[in-house]
Structure formats: C-alpha cells, structure tokens
XYZ file of C-alpha atoms in Angstrom:
321
model
C -18.557 14.119 30.252
C -14.743 13.480 30.420
C -14.419 14.807 26.933
C -15.402 18.403 27.853
C -13.047 20.899 29.256
C -13.290 20.941 33.047
C -14.614 24.605 32.914
C -17.658 23.435 31.194
C -18.698 20.812 33.723
C -17.472 22.493 37.034
C -20.175 24.065 39.350
C -20.424 27.708 38.737
C -20.017 29.293 42.262
C -19.934 32.806 43.435
C -16.255 33.783 43.321
C -14.810 35.494 46.413
C -11.185 36.563 46.348
C -9.687 36.655 50.047
C -6.927 39.285 50.044
C -4.394 39.689 52.754
C -4.492 36.038 54.131
C -1.660 33.578 53.747
C -1.708 32.184 50.279
C -2.143 28.450 49.743
C -1.920 26.243 46.809
C -5.055 24.451 47.922
C -6.973 27.778 47.987
C -7.716 27.804 44.320
C -8.284 25.276 41.726
C -7.585 27.721 38.792
C -5.387 25.969 36.279
C -2.380 27.642 34.998
C -3.042 29.681 31.786
C -0.702 29.548 28.891
C 1.105 32.652 27.582
C -1.092 32.577 24.442
C -4.240 32.948 26.586
C -6.067 36.204 25.514
C -6.872 36.908 29.058
C -3.254 37.252 29.926
C -1.534 40.633 29.915
C -3.041 43.992 29.760
C -5.356 43.693 32.898
C -5.381 45.989 35.911
C -3.200 44.836 38.862
C -4.663 45.589 42.327
C -1.861 45.926 44.792
C -2.204 46.774 48.517
C 1.178 47.429 50.211
C -0.199 46.735 53.691
C 1.315 43.589 55.062
C -0.741 40.387 55.047
C -2.102 38.904 58.194
C 0.244 36.330 59.602
C 0.472 33.855 62.667
C -1.708 31.135 63.827
C -4.788 33.237 63.762
C -4.278 33.936 60.002
C -3.990 30.389 59.182
C -7.167 29.581 61.246
C -9.137 32.275 59.486
C -8.133 31.074 56.064
C -8.664 27.448 56.948
C -12.172 28.241 58.165
C -13.048 30.149 55.013
C -11.810 27.487 52.718
C -13.736 24.975 54.593
C -16.895 26.455 53.208
C -15.662 26.107 49.663
C -18.676 24.679 47.780
C -17.363 22.822 44.892
C -18.185 19.433 46.301
C -21.523 20.489 48.029
C -24.759 19.073 47.037
C -27.137 21.387 45.454
C -30.423 19.726 46.451
C -33.070 21.568 48.469
C -32.324 19.345 51.443
C -28.567 20.113 51.315
C -29.431 23.826 51.172
C -31.844 23.418 54.247
C -29.088 21.693 56.149
C -26.703 24.792 55.536
C -29.663 27.070 56.589
C -29.959 28.494 53.070
C -26.302 29.305 52.706
C -25.238 28.723 48.997
C -21.681 27.376 47.950
C -19.009 29.740 47.239
C -15.668 29.491 45.573
C -13.037 31.064 47.608
C -9.330 31.814 46.805
C -6.581 33.255 48.883
C -4.786 35.894 46.558
C -2.346 37.483 48.899
C -2.009 41.227 48.557
C -2.160 41.502 44.730
C -4.719 40.574 42.165
C -4.709 40.867 38.453
C -8.171 41.316 36.657
C -8.259 40.124 32.955
C -8.145 42.926 30.244
C -11.749 44.129 29.326
C -10.898 44.998 25.733
C -8.521 43.203 23.343
C -5.429 44.930 22.078
C -5.865 46.865 18.971
C -4.823 44.827 15.772
C -1.482 45.708 14.305
C -1.665 48.307 11.554
C -1.094 46.855 8.198
C 1.304 49.001 6.126
C -0.560 50.743 3.235
C 0.040 50.094 -0.424
C -0.169 53.866 -1.033
C 2.944 55.766 -2.436
C 5.295 56.830 0.487
C 4.319 60.333 0.194
C 0.664 59.821 0.640
C -0.891 59.619 4.124
C -1.673 56.086 5.428
C -5.454 55.971 6.011
C -5.017 52.852 8.456
C -2.935 54.847 10.824
C -5.912 57.075 11.801
C -8.559 54.247 11.738
C -10.449 54.119 14.993
C -11.000 50.461 15.808
C -14.123 48.877 17.645
C -12.589 46.993 20.303
C -14.362 44.197 21.983
C -13.810 41.521 24.752
C -10.577 39.309 24.219
C -12.989 36.417 24.040
C -15.570 37.860 21.610
C -15.897 36.454 18.097
C -15.511 40.144 17.063
C -11.871 40.247 18.284
C -9.186 38.783 15.979
C -7.235 37.437 18.712
C -10.108 35.555 20.220
C -10.097 31.722 20.037
C -13.629 31.892 18.591
C -13.074 34.550 15.899
C -14.814 35.040 13.462
C -17.839 32.807 13.975
C -17.370 30.705 17.075
C -20.023 30.370 19.862
C -18.225 30.058 23.077
C -14.900 29.178 24.677
C -14.308 27.584 27.995
C -12.041 30.512 28.678
C -15.184 32.547 29.160
C -16.290 30.384 32.055
C -12.808 30.286 33.583
C -12.865 34.071 33.459
C -15.813 34.218 35.733
C -14.968 31.198 37.738
C -11.497 32.308 38.750
C -10.412 35.487 37.256
C -13.208 37.959 38.100
C -14.531 37.864 41.684
C -17.913 38.852 42.748
C -16.532 40.131 45.950
C -12.959 41.239 46.740
C -12.750 40.495 50.485
C -9.640 42.265 52.125
C -8.474 41.421 55.538
C -6.746 44.323 57.352
C -5.186 44.532 60.745
C -6.649 46.775 63.242
C -3.921 47.309 66.041
C -3.947 48.942 69.174
C -2.354 52.138 67.946
C -4.973 54.628 66.563
C -2.272 56.551 64.755
C -2.211 53.802 62.189
C -5.961 54.256 61.306
C -5.124 56.990 58.755
C -2.934 54.674 56.843
C -5.473 51.846 57.228
C -8.224 54.190 55.635
C -5.864 55.017 52.771
C -5.213 51.312 51.970
C -8.893 50.607 51.896
C -9.891 53.611 49.805
C -7.051 53.141 47.393
C -7.992 49.421 46.849
C -11.529 50.220 46.420
C -10.826 52.916 43.903
C -8.556 50.590 41.967
C -11.150 47.997 41.620
C -13.681 50.605 40.342
C -11.038 51.615 37.717
C -10.953 48.045 36.466
C -14.313 48.537 34.914
C -15.657 45.362 36.382
C -18.668 45.285 38.741
C -16.719 43.459 41.655
C -17.861 44.415 45.007
C -15.425 45.472 47.759
C -15.582 44.303 51.468
C -13.144 44.442 54.413
C -12.616 42.197 57.540
C -10.776 44.172 60.274
C -8.911 41.830 62.467
C -7.801 42.787 66.035
C -5.981 40.904 68.623
C -5.456 43.434 71.349
C -7.691 42.899 74.459
C -6.325 46.153 76.093
C -8.426 48.386 73.803
C -11.519 49.586 75.507
C -14.702 48.652 73.885
C -15.766 52.278 73.836
C -12.622 53.546 72.096
C -12.702 50.662 69.769
C -16.279 51.227 68.592
C -15.593 54.921 68.021
C -12.430 53.859 65.875
C -14.521 51.446 63.865
C -17.260 53.965 63.238
C -14.728 56.573 62.134
C -13.178 53.907 59.657
C -16.450 53.039 58.280
C -17.378 56.592 57.652
C -14.059 57.560 55.933
C -14.324 54.669 53.651
C -18.115 54.542 53.060
C -18.304 50.951 54.013
C -21.585 49.535 55.265
C -21.173 47.660 58.596
C -23.925 45.210 57.409
C -22.498 43.977 54.053
C -18.948 45.564 53.477
C -17.146 46.047 56.842
C -16.762 43.365 59.290
C -14.697 42.992 62.521
C -13.211 40.026 64.135
C -11.574 40.150 67.455
C -8.949 37.317 67.913
C -8.677 37.907 71.615
C -12.441 37.711 72.307
C -13.178 34.143 73.670
C -16.856 34.869 72.916
C -16.307 35.173 69.306
C -16.595 31.714 67.657
C -14.632 31.600 64.300
C -16.877 29.297 62.328
C -19.982 31.392 63.380
C -18.140 34.552 62.242
C -17.161 33.059 58.966
C -20.673 31.912 58.453
C -22.054 35.269 59.273
C -19.682 37.064 56.909
C -20.639 34.718 53.983
C -24.358 35.100 54.866
C -24.036 38.800 54.645
C -22.111 38.528 51.327
C -24.476 36.036 49.815
C -27.052 38.733 48.541
C -24.093 40.830 47.469
C -22.852 38.094 45.173
C -26.300 37.437 43.926
C -26.800 41.072 42.928
C -23.328 41.060 41.192
C -24.392 38.144 38.912
C -27.804 39.638 38.429
C -26.036 42.789 37.136
C -24.190 40.771 34.742
C -27.602 38.920 33.692
C -29.069 42.391 32.946
C -26.084 43.446 30.953
C -26.254 40.178 28.765
C -30.121 40.537 28.443
C -29.638 44.092 27.135
C -27.055 42.946 24.573
C -29.420 40.122 23.488
C -32.114 42.652 22.810
C -30.098 44.547 20.193
C -31.372 44.277 16.563
C -27.837 43.611 15.255
C -24.535 42.524 16.768
C -21.875 45.197 17.124
C -19.260 45.724 14.416
C -16.284 43.520 13.857
C -13.023 45.152 14.676
C -12.241 47.227 11.497
C -8.981 45.982 10.728
C -10.036 42.444 10.941
C -12.994 42.827 8.800
C -10.869 42.949 5.667
C -10.971 39.441 4.130
C -13.399 37.996 6.607
C -16.559 36.900 4.999
C -17.816 34.292 7.691
C -19.129 35.923 10.793
C -21.315 34.758 13.550
C -25.093 34.891 12.602
C -27.776 36.609 14.757
C -29.119 33.308 15.695
C -25.559 32.422 16.734
C -25.398 35.526 18.865
C -28.639 34.657 20.647
C -27.382 31.198 21.503
C -24.265 32.862 22.921
C -26.466 35.204 25.112
C -28.715 32.476 26.096
C -25.678 30.406 27.312
C -24.378 33.378 29.302
C -27.871 33.943 30.962
C -27.923 30.327 31.984
C -24.431 30.431 33.429
C -25.139 33.509 35.419
C -28.387 31.911 36.698
C -26.118 29.084 38.001
C -23.766 31.500 39.561
C -26.840 32.779 41.411
C -27.925 29.151 42.066
C -31.262 29.689 40.772
C -31.231 26.596 38.684
C-alpha cells in the first residue's frame, strides 16, 4: 500500500471549506502542489473583503470544527451508531480567500502554418474542444492521450473543490452593518456560482453582544435570510457567543448534521453527471490541435473503467460503501 500515492489510499470524505476563521497549518492535510500541476493557475478566486473572525471565540469555533475531522474515524456500523449517524468530514480553514481549480484546460498553442505568408493561417481560426485539465483528451494532462486516472483527480475532490463553502460572518450590535453583510454574502455566493462547480454555500452568523434584544435580533436575522435567500435549516446558522445556554460542541454537531444531506446531494449530483457521460455512445473529441500526430487514444473500454472508478469514489464520498 505504501507504493500508492496518498490520494489513492486516503479516505474520501465530504470536503467542507471553513471561510472566515483563523487559518491553521493543521486545518488541512493538502500537500503542496508543484507549479507544473495542471490544476494550478486559471481557476476562479473567491475573495471576501470582510474581516475574519478573531479572538478566543474564533479559535474555539475552529478547534471544535476541526475536532470532527473524520480522517482517522472508523467507518464501521458500530462507529456510525456511536456518532448518532454523523458521517466523517474533511474540514479546512481557508481564511477569506479560496481558489477553485480551472474547469477547462488552456487552449493549446497555435502551431505556425506552413502556408505562404500571404495566405490565411487556418489554425488561427480553429475552435478547440477544451476539456478538463486532467482529462486524457487534454494535451497538458498527465494522462494524455490514453491514461486512465491520475491521483490529481482525487486530490482535486479531496482538497480543491469543497462540497460546502461554509462562511463565518460577524453579526454585531449595529444594524447599519447588515447591508454590508448582506452584500458580502450575496457577492460570495454569486462568485461560487460563476466558478461552474456545484459547491453549496452556507453561512454561520456569529454574534457576541448580549445587549441586543431577542426580538430585534430575530427580526434582523429574518431580514438577512430573506435578502440572501438562505435557508435557516441548511444554509444559514447563528451562534451567539454570549449565550451561556449555547453549547459549542452541540452547535457544531447541529451544523454538520444539517450539512450532511447537503454534502451527500452534492456528491450525488457529481455521480449523476459521471453516469450520464458513461452512457454516451462515444467519448468526446480530443482537443483539435493535439489530435495531429496522436494515433493512440483511450479506448471506449478504458473510458468505462475511468467512469466506473469515478462512480465508486463518489459513492465513498457519500459514504455508501
């Protein structure tokens, strides 16, 4: 087993990015990626200019979430029963910025035509069929032209594309700050949607001012949820640091319990996408400029193996193995 890359043997756990909490080297086990990695560069960067949470309560929240990291947890039925059915998660604190990997490989360089200088260059107007940077159809992929799989594909789903982007925002006593808060939330959610990935977005509003009356507070929360279209059951949570009745471990458990079906739905969507691609009669065309001189391509049986592998991995992410 030691001969396999770590990404092949690590547990595939639903990945949740914790945004807005203190960053910690121990919050992620993602290994550094070399500059030649096709997942580097070209991806969409999510940036939230609101200040991250700070102070002892922020550290406590981060520590409690990271305590639920499931890499070392047993997957037996007995272990799941002891955790009241709560599956394991992979959690990483990402600060206020996060970079998604590119969805499509960069177009291949245009090879100068051998035509006379006065004649038009046909390659300059060629439209390329662009694919994933890790696809056997992309010239820059490590599995081009007939490889089956690369550990980078697992690393992409294990640490580069979260199932849920969980943003922590401060809800202070001044209601005039609510407008900026709603703007931050909507901007981040829209940016994630532009990435093209199916990552879900959720928010934890953290308050620490006991002077706010419960009635005013509930009205503000309801207004924020309406303006941001966040569901209070699965995408908008509130934690009051000053409330002695709010137990932090219980709160963290309730958030993860609410996000568990959200994560499963995310990986189920990826499963459906792979299953649809597997049902195609033929693989998509190779990138046009790369097809010249390439006689060896992945066979249809090879593509089926590739899709079956993906389906199995997504089942493991859903922990339905």
